[in-house]
Coordinates of C-alpha atoms in Angstrom, one line a residue:
Chain A
M1 CA -18.9 -4.2 5.2
P2 CA -16.4 -4.1 8.4
A3 CA -15.5 -7.9 9.1
E4 CA -13.6 -9.7 11.9
T5 CA -11.7 -12.9 12.2
R6 CA -10.4 -14.5 15.0
V7 CA -7.8 -17.0 15.1
A8 CA -6.6 -19.3 18.0
I9 CA -3.0 -19.8 18.2
D10 CA -1.7 -22.6 19.9
R11 CA 0.5 -24.8 17.4
E12 CA 2.8 -23.2 14.5
T13 CA 0.2 -24.3 11.7
D14 CA -2.2 -22.1 13.0
I15 CA 0.3 -19.4 12.2
V16 CA -0.6 -20.4 8.5
T17 CA -4.1 -20.2 9.2
A18 CA -4.0 -16.7 10.7
R19 CA -2.3 -15.3 7.8
Q20 CA -4.4 -16.7 5.2
K21 CA -7.3 -15.1 7.0
G22 CA -5.8 -11.9 7.1
R23 CA -4.8 -11.8 3.6
E24 CA -8.5 -12.9 2.6
L25 CA -9.6 -9.6 4.6
A26 CA -7.0 -7.5 3.5
A27 CA -8.1 -8.5 -0.2
A28 CA -12.0 -7.8 0.6
C29 CA -10.6 -4.5 1.9
G30 CA -9.4 -3.5 -1.1
F31 CA -5.6 -3.6 -0.7
A32 CA -3.3 -4.1 -3.2
S33 CA -1.5 -7.6 -3.7
T34 CA 1.7 -6.3 -2.3
D35 CA 0.3 -4.7 0.6
Q36 CA -1.7 -8.2 1.3
T37 CA 1.6 -9.8 1.4
L38 CA 3.1 -7.2 3.9
I39 CA -0.1 -7.9 6.0
A40 CA 0.0 -11.1 5.7
L41 CA 4.0 -11.0 6.7
A42 CA 3.3 -9.0 9.6
I43 CA 0.4 -11.6 10.9
S44 CA 2.9 -14.5 10.5
E45 CA 5.7 -12.6 12.7
L46 CA 3.1 -11.8 15.5
A47 CA 1.7 -15.5 15.3
R48 CA 4.9 -16.7 15.5
N49 CA 5.9 -14.5 18.7
I50 CA 2.9 -16.0 20.2
V51 CA 3.9 -19.5 19.7
V52 CA 7.4 -18.9 20.5
Y53 CA 7.2 -17.0 23.8
A54 CA 3.7 -17.5 25.0
Q55 CA 2.7 -21.1 23.4
R56 CA -0.9 -19.6 23.3
G57 CA -2.9 -16.6 22.5
E58 CA -5.0 -15.2 19.2
I59 CA -5.0 -13.0 16.5
I60 CA -7.9 -10.8 15.5
V61 CA -8.1 -9.5 12.2
K62 CA -10.4 -6.4 11.5
S63 CA -11.4 -4.7 8.5
E64 CA -12.1 -1.2 9.5
F65 CA -14.3 1.3 7.4
G66 CA -14.5 4.3 10.0
E67 CA -13.1 7.4 8.6
R68 CA -10.3 5.7 6.6
R69 CA -10.3 2.0 5.3
G70 CA -8.0 0.3 6.5
I71 CA -7.3 -3.3 8.7
E72 CA -6.2 -3.9 12.3
I73 CA -4.5 -6.8 13.7
V74 CA -4.6 -7.5 17.3
A75 CA -2.2 -10.1 18.7
R76 CA -2.9 -11.2 22.3
D77 CA -1.5 -13.6 24.6
Q78 CA -1.3 -14.5 28.4
G79 CA 2.4 -15.3 28.3
P80 CA 5.4 -14.1 30.2
G81 CA 5.3 -10.8 29.0
I82 CA 8.3 -8.7 27.6
L83 CA 10.8 -7.3 30.2
N84 CA 12.1 -4.5 28.0
V85 CA 9.7 -3.4 25.5
A86 CA 12.1 -0.8 24.0
L87 CA 14.9 -3.5 23.6
A88 CA 12.5 -6.1 21.8
L89 CA 11.6 -3.3 19.4
Q90 CA 15.2 -3.1 18.4
D91 CA 16.3 -4.9 14.9
G92 CA 18.3 -8.3 16.0
Y93 CA 17.2 -8.4 19.6
S94 CA 16.0 -11.9 20.2
T95 CA 15.9 -14.1 23.3
A96 CA 15.1 -16.9 21.1
K97 CA 17.7 -17.5 18.7
S98 CA 15.6 -16.1 15.9
L99 CA 16.7 -13.2 13.5
G100 CA 15.2 -10.7 15.9
L101 CA 13.0 -8.6 13.1
G102 CA 9.4 -10.1 14.2
L103 CA 8.4 -7.2 16.3
P104 CA 10.5 -4.3 14.8
G105 CA 9.8 -5.9 11.3
A106 CA 5.9 -6.1 11.8
R107 CA 6.1 -2.4 13.3
R108 CA 8.1 -1.2 9.7
V109 CA 5.5 -2.5 7.6
M110 CA 2.4 -1.4 9.0
D111 CA 1.2 2.0 9.4
E112 CA 0.7 2.0 13.1
F113 CA 2.2 0.2 16.1
E114 CA 0.8 -0.1 19.6
I115 CA 2.2 -2.7 22.2
D116 CA 1.0 -3.5 25.7
S117 CA 3.3 -5.6 27.8
A118 CA 4.6 -6.4 30.9
P119 CA 6.1 -9.5 33.0
G120 CA 3.4 -12.0 34.0
R121 CA 0.6 -10.0 32.6
G122 CA 1.1 -11.2 28.7
T123 CA 1.4 -8.8 25.8
T124 CA -1.1 -7.5 23.2
V125 CA 0.6 -5.7 20.0
T126 CA -2.1 -3.7 17.6
V127 CA -1.0 -2.9 14.4
R128 CA -3.1 -1.3 11.6
K129 CA -2.4 -0.3 7.9
W130 CA -4.4 1.9 5.6
V131 CA -5.6 1.5 2.1
R132 CA -3.6 4.2 0.1
Chain B
M1 CA -19.3 9.0 0.2
R2 CA -17.0 6.0 1.6
E3 CA -13.9 7.3 0.0
M4 CA -14.6 10.6 2.0
G5 CA -15.3 8.9 5.3
L6 CA -19.1 10.0 5.1
T7 CA -20.2 7.0 7.4
A8 CA -23.0 7.3 10.1
Q9 CA -20.6 8.2 12.7
N10 CA -18.7 10.9 10.9
I11 CA -22.5 12.5 9.8
E12 CA -23.7 12.4 13.5
R13 CA -20.1 14.1 14.1
R14 CA -20.7 16.6 11.5
R15 CA -24.1 17.4 13.0
N16 CA -22.7 17.8 16.9
F17 CA -20.2 20.2 15.4
V18 CA -23.3 22.4 14.2
G19 CA -25.2 21.7 17.2
L20 CA -28.1 20.6 15.3
D21 CA -30.6 18.3 17.4
S22 CA -34.1 16.8 17.5
D23 CA -35.2 20.4 18.9
D24 CA -33.9 21.9 16.3
S25 CA -35.9 19.5 13.5
K26 CA -39.2 20.6 15.3
R27 CA -38.3 24.3 15.2
I28 CA -37.5 23.8 11.4
V29 CA -40.8 21.6 10.6
R30 CA -42.8 24.7 12.0
I31 CA -41.8 26.6 8.8
Q32 CA -41.7 23.6 6.2
E33 CA -45.1 24.6 4.8
L34 CA -44.0 28.0 4.2
V35 CA -40.8 27.3 2.6
E36 CA -42.5 24.6 0.4
G37 CA -44.7 27.2 -1.0
H38 CA -41.9 29.5 -2.1
L39 CA -39.4 27.1 -3.4
E40 CA -39.7 28.5 -7.0
E41 CA -38.8 31.8 -5.7
L42 CA -35.9 30.9 -3.6
T43 CA -34.3 28.7 -6.0
S44 CA -34.2 31.6 -8.2
V45 CA -32.4 33.8 -5.8
F46 CA -29.7 31.4 -5.9
F47 CA -29.4 31.2 -9.9
A48 CA -30.1 34.9 -10.0
F49 CA -27.1 35.7 -8.0
L50 CA -24.9 33.1 -9.9
G51 CA -26.1 34.8 -13.4
G52 CA -24.6 37.8 -12.4
I53 CA -21.3 37.0 -12.0
D54 CA -18.6 35.6 -14.3
E55 CA -17.1 32.9 -12.3
A56 CA -20.4 30.8 -12.4
R57 CA -20.4 30.7 -16.4
P58 CA -18.9 27.1 -16.8
L59 CA -22.1 26.2 -14.6
L60 CA -24.7 28.1 -16.1
G61 CA -23.3 28.2 -20.0
N62 CA -24.4 24.2 -20.3
R63 CA -28.4 24.0 -20.5
D64 CA -28.6 20.5 -19.6
I65 CA -26.3 20.8 -16.5
I66 CA -28.2 24.2 -15.4
E67 CA -31.6 22.3 -15.4
K68 CA -30.4 19.4 -13.3
V69 CA -28.8 21.9 -10.9
R70 CA -32.0 23.6 -10.6
L71 CA -34.2 20.5 -10.0
L72 CA -31.5 19.5 -7.4
K73 CA -31.3 23.0 -5.7
K74 CA -35.6 22.8 -5.3
E75 CA -35.1 19.3 -3.9
H76 CA -32.3 20.5 -1.6
L77 CA -34.6 23.6 0.0
S78 CA -37.6 21.0 0.4
E79 CA -35.1 18.5 1.9
M80 CA -33.7 21.2 4.0
V81 CA -36.8 21.9 6.0
R82 CA -38.0 18.3 6.6
G83 CA -36.1 17.6 9.6
E84 CA -34.4 14.5 8.9
Y85 CA -30.5 14.9 8.5
G86 CA -29.1 11.5 8.1
T87 CA -27.7 9.8 5.6
D88 CA -30.0 10.4 3.0
Y89 CA -29.9 13.9 3.2
I90 CA -25.9 13.9 3.1
E91 CA -26.0 11.9 0.1
Q92 CA -28.1 14.3 -1.8
R93 CA -25.8 17.1 -0.6
V94 CA -22.8 15.4 -2.3
R95 CA -24.6 14.7 -5.3
L96 CA -25.4 18.2 -5.9
A97 CA -21.7 19.2 -4.8
V98 CA -20.3 16.6 -7.0
V99 CA -22.1 18.6 -10.0
Y100 CA -21.0 22.0 -8.9
S101 CA -17.2 20.5 -8.6
N102 CA -17.4 18.9 -12.0
A103 CA -18.6 22.4 -13.6
G104 CA -15.9 24.2 -12.1
L105 CA -17.7 25.9 -9.5
A106 CA -15.5 28.1 -6.9
S107 CA -16.6 27.5 -3.3
R108 CA -16.4 31.3 -2.7
V109 CA -19.2 31.7 -5.7
F110 CA -21.2 29.0 -4.1
L111 CA -21.0 30.5 -0.6
G112 CA -22.3 34.0 -2.4
A113 CA -24.8 32.1 -4.0
Y114 CA -26.2 30.3 -0.9
H115 CA -26.0 33.3 1.4
H116 CA -28.1 35.3 -0.6
M117 CA -30.6 32.3 -0.9
L118 CA -30.8 31.9 3.1
R119 CA -31.0 35.7 3.4
A120 CA -34.3 35.8 1.3
L121 CA -35.2 32.6 3.2
G122 CA -34.7 34.6 6.5
V123 CA -36.7 37.5 5.2
L124 CA -39.6 35.1 4.1
V125 CA -39.9 33.6 7.4
M126 CA -39.7 36.8 9.5
K127 CA -42.4 38.3 7.3
H128 CA -44.5 35.5 8.1
S129 CA -43.9 35.8 11.9
E130 CA -45.2 38.9 12.6
H131 CA -47.5 37.3 15.0
D132 CA -44.5 35.7 17.2
P133 CA -41.1 37.0 15.9
M134 CA -39.2 35.2 18.4
A135 CA -40.2 31.9 16.9
G136 CA -39.8 32.4 13.5
F137 CA -36.1 33.8 14.7
E138 CA -35.7 30.2 16.5
S139 CA -36.7 28.4 13.3
Y140 CA -34.6 30.5 11.1
M141 CA -31.8 29.9 13.6
S142 CA -32.2 26.2 13.5
L143 CA -32.4 26.3 9.6
K144 CA -29.3 28.2 9.8
K145 CA -27.2 25.0 11.6
V146 CA -28.6 22.7 8.7
A147 CA -27.0 25.4 6.4
F148 CA -23.5 25.3 7.9
L149 CA -23.8 21.5 8.0
D150 CA -24.6 21.8 4.1
I151 CA -21.6 24.3 3.4
G152 CA -19.3 22.0 5.6
I153 CA -20.0 18.9 3.1
I154 CA -20.1 21.2 -0.2
V155 CA -16.7 22.6 0.5
D156 CA -15.4 19.0 1.7
V157 CA -16.6 17.8 -1.5
I158 CA -14.8 20.7 -3.9
V159 CA -11.8 20.2 -1.8
F160 CA -11.8 16.2 -2.2
E161 CA -12.5 16.3 -5.8
R162 CA -9.6 18.8 -6.6
E163 CA -7.3 16.6 -4.5
R164 CA -8.6 13.6 -6.3
V165 CA -7.6 15.3 -9.7
I166 CA -4.1 16.1 -8.2
R167 CA -3.5 12.5 -6.9
Q168 CA -4.1 11.1 -10.3
Q169 CA -1.8 13.7 -12.0
Q170 CA 1.1 12.5 -9.4
E171 CA 0.6 9.1 -10.0
A172 CA 0.4 9.8 -13.6
I173 CA 3.9 11.7 -13.2
R174 CA 5.4 8.9 -11.1
E175 CA 4.7 6.3 -13.4
L176 CA 6.3 8.3 -16.2
S177 CA 9.2 8.8 -13.7
T178 CA 10.2 5.3 -13.2
P179 CA 10.6 3.6 -16.5
V180 CA 12.0 0.2 -16.5
L181 CA 13.5 -0.4 -19.9
Q182 CA 14.9 -3.4 -21.7
I183 CA 18.1 -3.0 -23.6
R184 CA 18.7 -6.4 -24.4
E185 CA 17.4 -9.8 -23.6
R186 CA 17.8 -10.5 -20.2
L187 CA 19.2 -6.8 -19.7
L188 CA 17.1 -4.3 -17.7
L189 CA 18.0 -0.5 -17.3
L190 CA 16.4 1.4 -14.9
P191 CA 17.0 5.0 -14.6
I192 CA 16.4 6.9 -11.5
I193 CA 15.9 10.6 -11.8
G194 CA 14.6 13.3 -9.2
V195 CA 14.1 12.9 -5.4
I196 CA 13.4 9.5 -4.1
D197 CA 11.1 9.3 -1.1
T198 CA 9.6 6.2 0.6
Q199 CA 6.8 6.3 -1.3
R200 CA 8.6 6.6 -4.7
A201 CA 11.1 3.9 -3.8
R202 CA 8.2 1.7 -3.1
L203 CA 6.9 2.2 -6.3
I204 CA 10.3 2.0 -8.3
T205 CA 10.9 -1.4 -6.6
D206 CA 7.6 -2.7 -7.2
S207 CA 8.0 -2.0 -11.0
L208 CA 11.4 -3.2 -11.2
L209 CA 10.3 -6.6 -9.5
R210 CA 7.6 -7.1 -12.0
S211 CA 9.7 -6.4 -14.9
I212 CA 12.1 -8.8 -13.8
R213 CA 9.7 -11.3 -14.1
A214 CA 8.0 -10.0 -17.1
N215 CA 11.4 -10.0 -18.9
R216 CA 13.0 -12.8 -17.2
A217 CA 15.8 -10.2 -16.5
R218 CA 19.1 -11.5 -15.3
V219 CA 20.7 -8.4 -14.9
V220 CA 19.6 -4.9 -13.7
V221 CA 21.6 -1.6 -14.3
V222 CA 20.4 1.0 -11.4
D223 CA 21.7 4.2 -12.9
V224 CA 21.4 7.2 -10.1
T225 CA 23.1 9.8 -12.4
G226 CA 20.0 11.9 -12.0
V227 CA 19.3 11.6 -8.3
A228 CA 19.5 14.6 -6.6
T229 CA 20.5 13.7 -3.4
I230 CA 21.8 10.5 -1.9
D231 CA 21.8 10.6 1.7
S232 CA 21.6 7.6 4.1
K233 CA 17.5 7.4 3.6
V234 CA 18.2 7.1 0.1
A235 CA 21.2 4.8 0.0
N236 CA 18.8 2.4 1.9
H237 CA 16.3 2.7 -0.4
L238 CA 18.4 1.8 -3.3
L239 CA 19.8 -1.2 -1.1
Q240 CA 16.1 -2.4 -0.8
T241 CA 15.6 -2.2 -4.2
V242 CA 19.1 -3.8 -5.3
T243 CA 18.3 -6.8 -2.3
A244 CA 14.5 -7.2 -3.9
A245 CA 15.9 -7.7 -7.4
R246 CA 18.7 -10.5 -5.8
L247 CA 16.2 -12.2 -4.2
M248 CA 14.1 -12.6 -7.6
G249 CA 17.7 -14.0 -8.9
A250 CA 18.5 -10.8 -10.7
T251 CA 21.7 -9.1 -10.2
A252 CA 21.8 -5.3 -9.7
I253 CA 24.7 -3.1 -11.0
V254 CA 24.5 0.5 -9.4
T255 CA 26.2 3.1 -11.6
G256 CA 26.2 7.0 -11.8
I257 CA 27.3 7.4 -8.3
S258 CA 29.4 10.7 -8.5
S259 CA 32.4 11.3 -6.4
E260 CA 30.7 13.7 -4.1
V261 CA 28.1 11.9 -3.5
A262 CA 30.4 8.7 -2.9
Q263 CA 32.2 10.8 -0.5
S264 CA 29.4 11.9 1.2
L265 CA 28.3 8.3 1.5
V266 CA 31.6 7.3 3.2
G267 CA 31.6 10.4 5.4
L268 CA 28.1 9.3 6.4
G269 CA 29.5 5.8 7.2
I270 CA 26.8 4.3 5.2
D271 CA 28.4 0.9 4.1
L272 CA 28.2 0.4 -0.1
V273 CA 29.9 -3.3 0.2
K274 CA 26.5 -4.8 -0.7
F275 CA 26.2 -2.5 -3.8
N276 CA 27.6 -3.6 -6.9
T277 CA 28.9 -0.4 -8.4
V278 CA 30.4 0.5 -11.6
G279 CA 31.4 4.2 -12.3
D280 CA 29.4 5.2 -15.2
L281 CA 26.3 4.1 -17.2
Q282 CA 28.3 2.5 -20.0
G283 CA 30.8 0.7 -17.7
G284 CA 27.7 -0.8 -16.0
I285 CA 26.0 -2.1 -19.2
E286 CA 29.2 -3.4 -20.7
E287 CA 29.8 -5.4 -17.1
A288 CA 26.0 -6.3 -17.3
E289 CA 26.8 -7.7 -20.9
R290 CA 29.8 -9.6 -19.7
L291 CA 27.7 -11.2 -16.6
I292 CA 24.8 -12.6 -19.2
G293 CA 27.6 -13.9 -21.6
Y294 CA 27.2 -11.2 -24.2
R295 CA 30.6 -10.3 -26.2
V296 CA 30.6 -7.0 -27.9
I297 CA 32.9 -7.1 -31.4
Q298 CA 33.8 -4.3 -33.6
T299 CA 32.6 -5.5 -37.1
T300 CA 33.5 -2.2 -39.3
D301 CA 35.8 1.0 -38.9
N302 CA 32.8 3.2 -38.2
G303 CA 32.3 1.9 -35.1
A304 CA 29.2 -0.5 -35.5
A305 CA 29.2 -3.1 -33.0
E306 CA 27.4 -6.4 -33.4
H307 CA 26.5 -8.4 -30.1
M308 CA 27.0 -12.0 -30.1
K309 CA 25.9 -14.2 -27.3
E310 CA 28.6 -16.9 -26.5
A311 CA 27.5 -20.4 -27.1
Chain C
M1 CA 5.1 -32.4 3.2
V2 CA 7.6 -31.2 0.4
P3 CA 8.2 -33.9 -2.3
I4 CA 12.2 -33.8 -3.5
L5 CA 12.5 -35.0 -7.0
K6 CA 15.9 -36.4 -8.7
H7 CA 16.9 -34.9 -12.1
G8 CA 20.1 -36.2 -13.1
K9 CA 23.0 -34.7 -10.6
F10 CA 20.3 -32.5 -9.0
L11 CA 17.6 -32.9 -6.4
I12 CA 14.5 -30.7 -6.9
A13 CA 12.3 -29.7 -4.1
S14 CA 9.2 -27.5 -5.1
I15 CA 7.4 -26.2 -2.3
V16 CA 3.7 -26.6 -3.4
S17 CA 1.5 -25.5 -0.1
A18 CA 1.4 -22.9 2.3
L19 CA 4.8 -23.2 4.1
T20 CA 4.5 -24.4 7.7
D21 CA 7.5 -24.7 10.0
Q22 CA 7.4 -28.2 10.1
D23 CA 7.6 -28.6 6.4
L24 CA 10.8 -26.6 6.2
I25 CA 12.4 -28.5 9.0
Q26 CA 11.6 -31.6 7.3
L27 CA 12.8 -30.5 3.9
R28 CA 16.3 -29.7 5.6
D29 CA 16.4 -33.2 7.3
E30 CA 15.7 -35.0 4.1
L31 CA 17.9 -33.0 1.9
A32 CA 20.7 -33.6 4.1
N33 CA 20.4 -37.1 4.0
K34 CA 19.1 -37.5 0.2
I35 CA 22.5 -35.5 -1.1
G36 CA 24.6 -38.2 0.2
Q37 CA 22.3 -41.1 -1.0
V38 CA 22.2 -39.9 -4.4
R39 CA 25.8 -38.1 -4.8
A40 CA 23.8 -34.9 -6.0
H41 CA 25.8 -32.0 -7.3
G42 CA 23.1 -29.6 -6.7
V43 CA 19.7 -28.5 -5.1
I44 CA 17.0 -26.6 -6.2
I45 CA 14.4 -24.9 -4.0
D46 CA 11.4 -23.9 -5.7
V47 CA 9.1 -21.5 -3.5
T48 CA 7.0 -20.1 -6.9
A49 CA 3.8 -21.3 -4.9
V50 CA 4.6 -19.9 -1.7
D51 CA 2.9 -16.6 -1.0
V52 CA 4.9 -15.4 2.2
L53 CA 8.3 -16.0 3.3
D54 CA 8.8 -14.5 7.0
S55 CA 11.7 -14.4 9.4
F56 CA 11.6 -18.0 10.1
A57 CA 11.2 -19.4 6.8
T58 CA 14.0 -17.0 5.7
R59 CA 16.3 -18.1 8.4
T60 CA 15.3 -22.0 7.8
L61 CA 16.0 -21.7 4.1
R62 CA 19.6 -20.0 5.2
D63 CA 20.0 -23.1 7.4
I64 CA 19.0 -25.5 4.6
A65 CA 21.7 -23.6 2.3
R66 CA 24.2 -23.9 4.9
T67 CA 23.7 -27.7 5.5
V68 CA 23.6 -28.4 1.8
K69 CA 27.0 -26.4 1.3
L70 CA 28.3 -28.6 4.1
R71 CA 27.2 -31.8 2.4
G72 CA 29.1 -30.6 -0.8
A73 CA 26.5 -29.6 -3.1
K74 CA 25.4 -26.2 -4.7
I75 CA 22.1 -24.7 -3.9
V76 CA 19.7 -22.1 -5.4
L77 CA 16.5 -21.0 -4.6
V78 CA 14.2 -20.2 -7.3
G79 CA 10.8 -18.4 -8.0
I80 CA 10.4 -15.8 -4.9
Q81 CA 7.6 -13.6 -6.6
P82 CA 7.7 -10.0 -6.6
D83 CA 5.4 -9.5 -3.9
V84 CA 7.3 -11.8 -1.6
A85 CA 10.7 -10.3 -2.0
F86 CA 9.1 -6.7 -2.0
A87 CA 7.5 -7.7 1.8
M88 CA 11.0 -9.6 2.5
V89 CA 12.7 -6.5 2.3
Q90 CA 10.4 -4.1 3.7
L91 CA 10.6 -6.6 6.9
G92 CA 14.4 -5.9 6.5
L93 CA 14.9 -9.6 5.5
S94 CA 17.6 -10.8 2.9
L95 CA 19.2 -14.1 1.9
D96 CA 22.8 -13.0 1.2
E97 CA 24.2 -16.5 1.7
V98 CA 21.9 -18.0 -0.9
D99 CA 22.2 -17.8 -4.5
T100 CA 18.7 -17.3 -6.4
A101 CA 17.3 -17.6 -9.7
L102 CA 14.0 -16.5 -11.4
D103 CA 12.7 -19.9 -12.0
L104 CA 13.6 -23.5 -12.3
E105 CA 14.9 -23.3 -15.9
E106 CA 17.4 -20.4 -14.7
G107 CA 17.8 -22.5 -11.7
F108 CA 19.3 -25.2 -13.8
S109 CA 21.5 -23.2 -15.8
H110 CA 22.6 -21.4 -13.0
L111 CA 23.9 -24.9 -11.3
R112 CA 25.1 -25.9 -15.0
R113 CA 27.3 -22.7 -14.9
G114 CA 28.7 -23.4 -11.5
E115 CA 29.7 -27.0 -12.8
E116 CA 31.3 -25.9 -16.0
R117 CA 33.3 -23.6 -14.0
S118 CA 34.1 -26.0 -11.6
R119 CA 35.3 -28.5 -14.0
H120 CA 37.7 -25.9 -15.7
A121 CA 38.9 -25.2 -12.6
G122 CA 39.9 -28.5 -11.8

């Protein structure tokens, strides 16, 4: 059955909550344990971006049983937004002294990736992964 | 149903494709009584056609199946004129289609039989609409939409079932083609043969990591002698495998990179510094043994060797 | 909270719960202090129970390793699970500067081998 979980992100401990909820939903959705870990990892990276750059926001994890079985993660914040999206998607690019693998990494481990961001308007990242 | 994505949403889309709506249901219900009165006869047309051709033998040759299919077909006809084409209706179509598919009935053969049955149905309807041929024609055209909805489902199920078999076979071949062998305590050999794509690279890495834990491996020899081509993408996959093994505490040694491959990799500007490479498989295993602390001592003249572990 | 146990010349930190950033930072600071206090020769960080190592955790573990090495001790990270290792490489993470071993037992023998080697050399 399709399900949805929302986790408000405004402290770094919320990152752990978000990825645990995400893993639970991924398991219920029928993902193998390897993929559950990949999904938890992607959530971790997206949630951390919220904490580091926007301070607060939310992670919504949805399981989808439409035409295909899968999971959708939406990471949304009202933070400063990203000035140069293309640059932020490059490996190793970071404005916060991190490894700069968050966004490009999340994109790599998921099947679909969308980003909507502009300075002053916040950032919404949507990723999806399908059960193989 | 779910595997095939046959959700309520999808079923509605399918109805839209053939243009089936509530007006059609009303027109079809008008001929319901007529069709119900001729179920046996119409079903026989379907099976008479199948009886005349060789390709249907797997289905008709089995007495148990034929009884079941006849029953399902009669049920189908009666459902077809009830005017309800929701999830229940589609579920019944899928059940029947799975029986066809398991019996090896090809879609072209099914289509032939279905066509003959529809034709008989048309003749029947027109014969009983002499007073109002237009109304009879309309009912028949509406029923034809249901028929096309059915055909869409049946053909999809037959294709889906066939693909499922192919997927299972591919899975089996994949597993066979990535064996992880334990050649000594703590020492694994991963011979990679054939083409490495992203999907296969993931499987190889996954099975290697699980073997490392199961065998408590300290060194893994990855032999790529049998890999058809190594381009930057394949090299990257290999690097991921090696890195993942290292994260689990195992050292990976890559062997079997031919001089052509080495040259082309260098030409492509691919950095192999992270690869612990040894020329051939034998050298790789010797290096692995050294790392773990084995010493190979020749004990007799005929070359039989004994392995000793250093204290 | 990550408890740090002392075993002979070695310190063992077993990360038992889902890892928060604060846990890691605290671990880094405590290890740096404790190495001096007990004159530890080696440190084992056990992540057997950790279900995800993301880019932050990876970077912090690397920083911990650098700190420990600067304090004159060896360090080995043990117990990364197959799924975790797989996910890390998919994301593009590696821990090139940090020695790794399969589990606690292997971690100990790794550190002991290192001790013997330096004794022979010295």
